[in-house]
Every structure is written in structure tokens, then in C-alpha cells.
Amino acid sequence: MKKENIRIVFMGTPEFAVESLKSLVENGYNVVAVVTQPDKPVGRHQDKLQPSAVKQYALEHDLPVLQPEKMKDANFIEELRAYHADLQVVVAFRMLPEVVWVMPRLGTFNVHAALLPQYRGAAPINWAVINGETETGVTTFFLDKDIDTGRIILQKPFAIPDTADVEYVYDGLMHLGAEIARETIDLIASKLPEEDLTGVDFPHILEEISVPQGHEDKVLHAAPKIFKETCVINWNQSAKTVYDFVRGLSPYPGTWSELYNENSNVKPVVIKIFKTAKTEQPAVDAVGTLVVRKNHLYVNTADYLLELLELQVSGKKRMDVRAFLNGFKDIDTYRFKAVDIK
């Protein structure tokens, strides 16, 4: 069956999903409608509505847009069904109820930013970098009742350099995800007759091109949602662990730590840390204490000194360490709170 004859409903919200939608549209795939989240209130008074990145792209290309508040809403289900989709493609979207993902005869597949079964969950890119992985990737899989557990269709690996932050990996997987979405549709199309689909055993075809997720006796890493409290730095860990933690949350949402003066009652200052560098210099003092050498700033961790390169004082702009040192008096009397994360 030609790819142009497969009626596709695309579901997604952020910029990560736009690249896949754009790739389908520009390569002649038949996207008949787009489903995305409702516009979000923004501004000081929450009096303006901000459409999702996917909606903006869809409107620019005259694609019908559905924005259900609830995925089980009867009116939405009826409207979605009216598009007679053969296939639904999901990229960075919310969890779908069964009534939605079973609707198309060719099923619903998701583009997940990890090599499943590793890193199931909402933040797979962050956690892969946080855990110091040297490789991640993208996976397409058919949706089923549990989160990120469906049958795997295709996978593509992606190398993570030791110096890469999550933004680098995000961009790489965004483009790789667009590729694998097209390839997955092409694979499905290649298994279908050219014209008459009467009597076609769709479930058998979909099972033929996919495999169940196996654990292979490996330890599986989860990828839970990131919250503010997730981002606090634990200086009791090794320099390598802290270094990877910072990379995995930079530039957004950013790691943070409280800087305080033990000899003062001044309220601690919240410092966001965006970039660090490993050193081969052993720690020389208690964890969290600072070492200033010329225009360089180091923090004692559980084993080595970790150099701080880019920071942001609460209420100010992101800056390099030289600007930070110039604007922060008596920095050597301060230390970071050594937080034990429970």
C-alpha cells in the first residue's frame, strides 16, 4: 500500500513532536488531523493563551486540530472517529485511553526517546544522561494498556558524548525520532496490499513486524517525571555523579543548590548550576565547601574537586564563573548545602 493512502492522525505537543510532524508533512504522508493539548494560559495574569508548538505548526499547514480537555470525552471520540484514521502516530503526548489507541485498524504507535525497555516514563532523555549512559536512542512501539510496554517495531541508537548535556541529546533524538516515524510507517505500508484491503488480517501483520519487549535479565532504569526537588544537587556523591547530574538537567530545568555562610544569619542563596568540569584533583575539604583558585571555582565532592563553569544566582541571568566571582563578595566564606537525597 502506498504511504499516501494511509490516513494518519498525529498526536503530540512540544517542539520535540513538531520535527516528526514536519517530516511526515514534507515527505508526502497523509496527515488528516492533529491532536494536541489545549492552549495554556500564560502571562502575569494568566490572561493570554499559548498554543502548543504542534498546534502552531498544524495551523500554518492547514491541518485540522483537535484539543480535547479529556481524552475520553464523548464529543472528542466522535470527532476523532470521523477522520477514519488508518494509523495514529504519537510523539511526546499524554497517556491515551484504550478507546483511542484501538481505534485505527493499523493501530497506534508511539515514538519513545529511549531504547525500550530501558527508561520507560516521562523523562527518558534526562535520566539517560543523569545515569551517565554512553548510548540511548529512539523506539517505535504499538500502544497497549500499560505505559511504554507495547510491542517494539523499530529502534535506532544514538551515542551520548561524555561532554553532552541534555539539550544536545534532545536535539539529536528529535531528528532521529522523525526518521524512525517515517520508517515505521513505510514498514507498515510495505506489508499491505496495493489496493484491495478486504479480508486483510491486520492484527497478524502488526504482530509480524513487531516483537514483545524483553528484559534479558538486565536492570531496568526508570524515567520518572522531573520535579524541582529532583534537581537539587547532592554533594555527598562522587564528582562524576554530580557532573552527569548537571548535564542531565541542563539547560532545563537546571540543577540547583543552596549556598550559605556558616558564620552569618543571612538567608541562603539559591544557585542554579548549568555547566561543570571534572578534575583529577582530590577533594581537600568537607563536601560542599568551595575552593577558589584565581578565576576558577571548585566544589568538594565525595572524591574529587568539581569545577563550576556556568551558574545563575536566583533572580539574575545565567553567567560564567568569572562574572559570578566578580559579583559575589567573600565567596570563600560560603559553602553549598550537602543534601542527602532520600
Short mmCIF file of C-alpha atoms in Angstrom, two decimals:
data_model
loop_
_atom_site.label_atom_id
_atom_site.label_comp_id
_atom_site.label_asym_id
_atom_site.label_seq_id
_atom_site.Cartn_x
_atom_site.Cartn_y
_atom_site.Cartn_z
CA MET A 1 0.00 0.00 0.00
CA LYS A 2 1.32 3.47 -0.82
CA LYS A 3 2.15 5.65 2.17
CA GLU A 4 -0.01 8.44 0.70
CA ASN A 5 -3.08 6.22 1.08
CA ILE A 6 -2.63 5.64 4.82
CA ARG A 7 -4.77 8.13 6.71
CA ILE A 8 -2.76 9.32 9.71
CA VAL A 9 -3.82 11.19 12.84
CA PHE A 10 -0.79 12.71 14.57
CA MET A 11 -0.74 13.32 18.34
CA GLY A 12 1.86 15.45 20.10
CA THR A 13 2.53 18.70 21.93
CA PRO A 14 6.09 20.10 22.29
CA GLU A 15 8.80 21.10 19.83
CA PHE A 16 10.18 17.56 20.00
CA ALA A 17 7.00 16.33 18.33
CA VAL A 18 6.96 19.08 15.69
CA GLU A 19 10.01 17.62 13.96
CA SER A 20 8.19 14.32 13.39
CA LEU A 21 5.00 16.03 12.19
CA LYS A 22 7.01 18.29 9.89
CA SER A 23 8.85 15.29 8.48
CA LEU A 24 5.59 13.49 7.68
CA VAL A 25 4.03 16.53 6.03
CA GLU A 26 7.11 17.42 3.97
CA ASN A 27 7.57 13.84 2.77
CA GLY A 28 4.04 13.40 1.49
CA TYR A 29 2.42 11.33 4.23
CA ASN A 30 -1.34 11.75 4.54
CA VAL A 31 -1.82 13.50 7.89
CA VAL A 32 -5.58 14.08 8.10
CA ALA A 33 -5.72 15.63 11.60
CA VAL A 34 -3.61 16.61 14.59
CA VAL A 35 -4.43 16.12 18.28
CA THR A 36 -2.64 18.28 20.84
CA GLN A 37 -3.16 19.74 24.31
CA PRO A 38 -5.47 22.73 24.92
CA ASP A 39 -3.92 26.21 24.79
CA LYS A 40 -2.23 27.13 28.08
CA PRO A 41 -2.86 30.38 29.99
CA VAL A 42 0.34 32.45 30.18
CA GLY A 43 1.42 35.89 31.35
CA ARG A 44 1.44 37.56 34.73
CA HIS A 45 -2.34 37.49 34.95
CA GLN A 46 -2.76 34.23 33.04
CA ASP A 47 -4.92 36.19 30.61
CA LYS A 48 -3.28 35.07 27.37
CA LEU A 49 -3.47 31.66 25.72
CA GLN A 50 -0.35 29.98 24.34
CA PRO A 51 -0.91 27.25 21.73
CA SER A 52 1.38 24.23 21.72
CA ALA A 53 4.26 24.06 19.25
CA VAL A 54 2.45 21.26 17.41
CA LYS A 55 -0.72 23.33 17.08
CA GLN A 56 1.21 26.27 15.68
CA TYR A 57 2.79 24.09 13.01
CA ALA A 58 -0.51 22.39 12.19
CA LEU A 59 -2.34 25.69 11.70
CA GLU A 60 0.47 27.01 9.49
CA HIS A 61 -0.07 23.98 7.24
CA ASP A 62 -3.88 23.97 7.29
CA LEU A 63 -4.17 20.74 9.26
CA PRO A 64 -7.32 20.21 11.35
CA VAL A 65 -6.55 20.45 15.08
CA LEU A 66 -8.35 18.70 17.95
CA GLN A 67 -7.65 19.86 21.52
CA PRO A 68 -9.57 17.71 24.00
CA GLU A 69 -9.55 18.58 27.68
CA LYS A 70 -10.25 14.92 28.43
CA MET A 71 -9.24 12.11 26.12
CA LYS A 72 -12.36 10.10 27.00
CA ASP A 73 -14.75 12.95 26.19
CA ALA A 74 -17.58 11.57 24.04
CA ASN A 75 -17.58 14.52 21.65
CA PHE A 76 -13.84 14.20 21.10
CA ILE A 77 -14.11 10.46 20.49
CA GLU A 78 -16.86 11.04 17.93
CA GLU A 79 -14.88 13.79 16.20
CA LEU A 80 -11.72 11.69 16.13
CA ARG A 81 -13.57 8.69 14.73
CA ALA A 82 -14.95 10.86 11.91
CA TYR A 83 -11.44 11.19 10.43
CA HIS A 84 -11.37 7.43 9.72
CA ALA A 85 -7.69 7.17 10.54
CA ASP A 86 -5.88 4.00 9.45
CA LEU A 87 -3.00 4.76 11.81
CA GLN A 88 -2.25 7.04 14.76
CA VAL A 89 1.26 8.35 15.43
CA VAL A 90 2.06 9.62 18.93
CA VAL A 91 5.13 11.70 19.85
CA ALA A 92 5.56 13.33 23.28
CA PHE A 93 1.89 13.31 24.22
CA ARG A 94 -0.22 12.29 27.17
CA MET A 95 -1.35 8.77 28.04
CA LEU A 96 -4.16 7.59 25.76
CA PRO A 97 -7.23 5.64 26.87
CA GLU A 98 -7.83 2.30 25.19
CA VAL A 99 -10.86 3.62 23.30
CA VAL A 100 -8.48 5.96 21.45
CA TRP A 101 -5.48 3.75 20.72
CA VAL A 102 -7.54 0.79 19.47
CA MET A 103 -9.48 2.96 17.02
CA PRO A 104 -7.33 2.71 13.84
CA ARG A 105 -7.16 -0.63 12.03
CA LEU A 106 -3.36 -0.32 11.74
CA GLY A 107 -3.01 0.52 15.41
CA THR A 108 -1.34 3.39 17.25
CA PHE A 109 2.41 3.64 17.61
CA ASN A 110 4.49 5.88 19.84
CA VAL A 111 7.96 7.35 19.28
CA HIS A 112 9.78 6.98 22.61
CA ALA A 113 13.09 8.75 23.25
CA ALA A 114 14.95 5.74 24.65
CA LEU A 115 15.85 2.17 23.77
CA LEU A 116 12.96 0.35 25.41
CA PRO A 117 12.54 -1.44 27.74
CA GLN A 118 15.07 0.95 29.29
CA TYR A 119 13.85 4.33 30.51
CA ARG A 120 10.11 3.90 30.48
CA GLY A 121 8.45 7.08 31.69
CA ALA A 122 8.09 10.80 31.16
CA ALA A 123 11.75 11.94 31.12
CA PRO A 124 13.86 9.32 29.32
CA ILE A 125 16.36 11.78 27.84
CA ASN A 126 17.17 13.40 31.18
CA TRP A 127 17.63 10.15 33.05
CA ALA A 128 19.85 8.57 30.39
CA VAL A 129 22.30 11.48 30.73
CA ILE A 130 21.95 11.65 34.53
CA ASN A 131 22.89 7.97 34.74
CA GLY A 132 25.98 8.51 32.61
CA GLU A 133 24.82 6.39 29.69
CA THR A 134 27.06 6.41 26.62
CA GLU A 135 24.20 5.37 24.35
CA THR A 136 20.47 5.89 24.13
CA GLY A 137 18.14 6.04 21.13
CA VAL A 138 14.56 6.04 19.91
CA THR A 139 11.97 3.29 19.77
CA THR A 140 8.66 2.93 17.99
CA PHE A 141 6.18 0.60 19.65
CA PHE A 142 2.48 -0.18 19.50
CA LEU A 143 0.50 1.20 22.41
CA ASP A 144 -1.12 -1.20 24.86
CA LYS A 145 -2.70 -0.95 28.31
CA ASP A 146 0.49 -0.22 30.27
CA ILE A 147 2.87 2.72 29.86
CA ASP A 148 5.72 2.16 27.37
CA THR A 149 5.36 -1.63 27.37
CA GLY A 150 3.92 -2.37 23.91
CA ARG A 151 5.46 -4.44 21.14
CA ILE A 152 8.61 -2.88 19.66
CA ILE A 153 8.62 -2.09 15.94
CA LEU A 154 11.94 -0.33 15.27
CA GLN A 155 14.86 1.07 17.26
CA LYS A 156 17.70 3.45 16.40
CA PRO A 157 20.72 4.03 18.68
CA PHE A 158 22.27 7.42 19.48
CA ALA A 159 25.70 7.95 21.05
CA ILE A 160 25.99 10.29 24.05
CA PRO A 161 29.40 12.03 24.25
CA ASP A 162 30.79 12.46 27.76
CA THR A 163 30.56 16.24 27.41
CA ALA A 164 26.99 16.36 26.04
CA ASP A 165 24.18 17.95 28.00
CA VAL A 166 20.52 17.02 27.71
CA GLU A 167 19.91 19.73 25.09
CA TYR A 168 22.38 18.04 22.72
CA VAL A 169 20.75 14.64 23.20
CA TYR A 170 17.25 16.14 22.91
CA ASP A 171 18.08 17.70 19.54
CA GLY A 172 19.67 14.51 18.26
CA LEU A 173 16.77 12.30 19.30
CA MET A 174 14.24 14.79 17.96
CA HIS A 175 15.64 14.36 14.43
CA LEU A 176 16.19 10.63 14.87
CA GLY A 177 12.60 10.31 16.07
CA ALA A 178 11.36 11.93 12.87
CA GLU A 179 13.35 9.41 10.83
CA ILE A 180 12.07 6.40 12.73
CA ALA A 181 8.46 7.61 12.50
CA ARG A 182 8.71 7.67 8.69
CA GLU A 183 10.48 4.32 8.57
CA THR A 184 7.84 2.74 10.79
CA ILE A 185 5.02 3.94 8.55
CA ASP A 186 6.94 2.73 5.49
CA LEU A 187 7.38 -0.69 7.10
CA ILE A 188 3.67 -0.96 7.86
CA ALA A 189 2.78 0.17 4.33
CA SER A 190 5.14 -2.40 2.80
CA LYS A 191 3.19 -5.24 4.42
CA LEU A 192 -0.18 -4.19 2.98
CA PRO A 193 -1.69 -4.99 -0.44
CA GLU A 194 -1.54 -2.18 -3.01
CA GLU A 195 -5.29 -1.75 -3.47
CA ASP A 196 -7.94 -4.05 -2.00
CA LEU A 197 -7.67 -4.44 1.78
CA THR A 198 -10.70 -6.72 2.00
CA GLY A 199 -10.00 -9.68 4.21
CA VAL A 200 -6.60 -8.41 5.36
CA ASP A 201 -5.62 -9.79 8.78
CA PHE A 202 -4.38 -6.51 10.28
CA PRO A 203 -3.57 -7.88 13.77
CA HIS A 204 -1.40 -10.60 12.20
CA ILE A 205 0.50 -8.08 10.07
CA LEU A 206 1.14 -5.78 13.02
CA GLU A 207 2.34 -8.70 15.13
CA GLU A 208 4.60 -9.85 12.30
CA ILE A 209 6.52 -6.55 12.21
CA SER A 210 6.93 -6.17 15.98
CA VAL A 211 8.39 -8.05 18.92
CA PRO A 212 7.47 -8.09 22.61
CA GLN A 213 9.70 -6.16 24.98
CA GLY A 214 12.18 -8.45 26.69
CA HIS A 215 14.11 -7.67 29.85
CA GLU A 216 17.00 -10.02 29.05
CA ASP A 217 17.80 -10.16 32.76
CA LYS A 218 19.00 -6.55 32.64
CA VAL A 219 18.47 -3.99 35.36
CA LEU A 220 15.83 -1.63 34.00
CA HIS A 221 16.22 2.09 34.61
CA ALA A 222 13.04 4.13 35.02
CA ALA A 223 12.49 7.67 33.73
CA PRO A 224 10.04 9.35 36.12
CA LYS A 225 8.87 12.92 35.72
CA ILE A 226 11.32 15.62 36.82
CA PHE A 227 10.25 17.96 39.65
CA LYS A 228 12.04 20.89 41.32
CA GLU A 229 13.09 18.73 44.25
CA THR A 230 14.54 16.20 41.80
CA CYS A 231 17.03 18.85 40.65
CA VAL A 232 18.80 19.58 43.95
CA ILE A 233 22.46 18.56 43.91
CA ASN A 234 23.73 16.02 46.43
CA TRP A 235 27.36 16.97 47.01
CA ASN A 236 27.89 13.79 49.04
CA GLN A 237 28.14 11.92 45.75
CA SER A 238 31.19 11.47 43.53
CA ALA A 239 32.31 14.25 41.18
CA LYS A 240 31.41 12.08 38.17
CA THR A 241 27.89 11.51 39.52
CA VAL A 242 27.34 15.23 40.12
CA TYR A 243 28.85 16.07 36.72
CA ASP A 244 26.40 13.73 34.95
CA PHE A 245 23.53 15.01 37.08
CA VAL A 246 24.19 18.59 35.96
CA ARG A 247 24.50 17.52 32.29
CA GLY A 248 21.24 15.61 32.51
CA LEU A 249 19.26 18.64 33.66
CA SER A 250 20.96 21.41 31.67
CA PRO A 251 19.82 23.80 30.37
CA TYR A 252 16.30 22.98 31.56
CA PRO A 253 15.10 22.72 34.25
CA GLY A 254 18.61 23.15 35.69
CA THR A 255 20.18 21.75 38.85
CA TRP A 256 20.38 23.88 41.97
CA SER A 257 21.93 24.08 45.40
CA GLU A 258 21.75 26.41 48.40
CA LEU A 259 24.85 28.49 49.05
CA TYR A 260 25.18 29.65 52.64
CA ASN A 261 27.61 31.26 55.06
CA GLU A 262 28.09 29.28 58.27
CA ASN A 263 29.18 32.42 60.11
CA SER A 264 26.19 34.52 59.13
CA ASN A 265 22.43 34.54 59.58
CA VAL A 266 21.96 35.72 56.01
CA LYS A 267 19.40 33.67 54.11
CA PRO A 268 20.98 31.03 51.83
CA VAL A 269 21.24 31.92 48.15
CA VAL A 270 19.82 29.51 45.58
CA ILE A 271 22.35 28.89 42.81
CA LYS A 272 21.49 27.11 39.58
CA ILE A 273 24.40 25.23 38.05
CA PHE A 274 24.39 24.62 34.30
CA LYS A 275 27.90 23.50 33.44
CA THR A 276 30.75 21.86 35.32
CA ALA A 277 34.05 20.15 34.53
CA LYS A 278 35.63 17.09 36.09
CA THR A 279 39.13 17.37 37.54
CA GLU A 280 41.76 14.92 38.73
CA GLN A 281 42.31 16.95 41.88
CA PRO A 282 41.28 15.08 45.06
CA ALA A 283 38.83 16.76 47.42
CA VAL A 284 40.59 18.82 50.09
CA ASP A 285 37.77 19.63 52.50
CA ALA A 286 34.23 18.70 53.54
CA VAL A 287 31.69 18.11 50.77
CA GLY A 288 30.03 21.29 49.56
CA THR A 289 32.88 23.58 50.58
CA LEU A 290 34.33 25.88 47.93
CA VAL A 291 37.86 26.29 46.65
CA VAL A 292 38.77 29.48 44.79
CA ARG A 293 41.94 29.47 42.69
CA LYS A 294 42.44 32.63 40.63
CA ASN A 295 39.37 32.81 38.38
CA HIS A 296 38.38 29.20 38.95
CA LEU A 297 35.79 27.91 41.40
CA TYR A 298 35.69 24.33 42.65
CA VAL A 299 33.40 22.36 44.94
CA ASN A 300 34.48 19.47 47.14
CA THR A 301 32.54 16.29 46.40
CA ALA A 302 32.89 12.82 47.90
CA ASP A 303 36.11 12.18 45.96
CA TYR A 304 37.36 14.95 43.66
CA LEU A 305 37.04 18.68 43.15
CA LEU A 306 34.37 19.60 40.60
CA GLU A 307 34.90 22.85 38.70
CA LEU A 308 31.90 25.14 38.22
CA LEU A 309 31.75 26.87 34.84
CA GLU A 310 28.28 28.38 34.36
CA LEU A 311 25.87 29.42 37.13
CA GLN A 312 22.85 31.56 37.84
CA VAL A 313 22.14 33.39 41.07
CA SER A 314 18.43 33.43 41.92
CA GLY A 315 16.83 36.44 40.26
CA LYS A 316 19.75 37.07 37.90
CA LYS A 317 20.88 35.93 34.46
CA ARG A 318 23.00 32.89 33.69
CA MET A 319 26.71 33.78 33.80
CA ASP A 320 30.17 32.28 33.54
CA VAL A 321 32.16 31.68 36.70
CA ARG A 322 34.39 34.74 36.20
CA ALA A 323 31.36 37.07 36.25
CA PHE A 324 29.99 35.18 39.25
CA LEU A 325 33.21 35.60 41.23
CA ASN A 326 33.42 39.29 40.36
CA GLY A 327 29.92 39.89 41.70
CA PHE A 328 29.94 37.68 44.79
CA LYS A 329 31.87 39.07 47.76
CA ASP A 330 33.73 36.81 50.20
CA ILE A 331 32.80 33.70 48.23
CA ASP A 332 35.40 31.65 50.12
CA THR A 333 33.34 32.03 53.32
CA TYR A 334 30.39 30.22 51.73
CA ARG A 335 29.63 26.58 51.09
CA PHE A 336 26.93 24.57 49.37
CA LYS A 337 24.46 22.66 51.47
CA ALA A 338 25.39 18.99 51.20
CA VAL A 339 21.96 17.50 50.64
CA ASP A 340 21.30 13.82 51.16
CA ILE A 341 18.54 12.93 48.70
CA LYS A 342 16.13 10.45 50.18
#
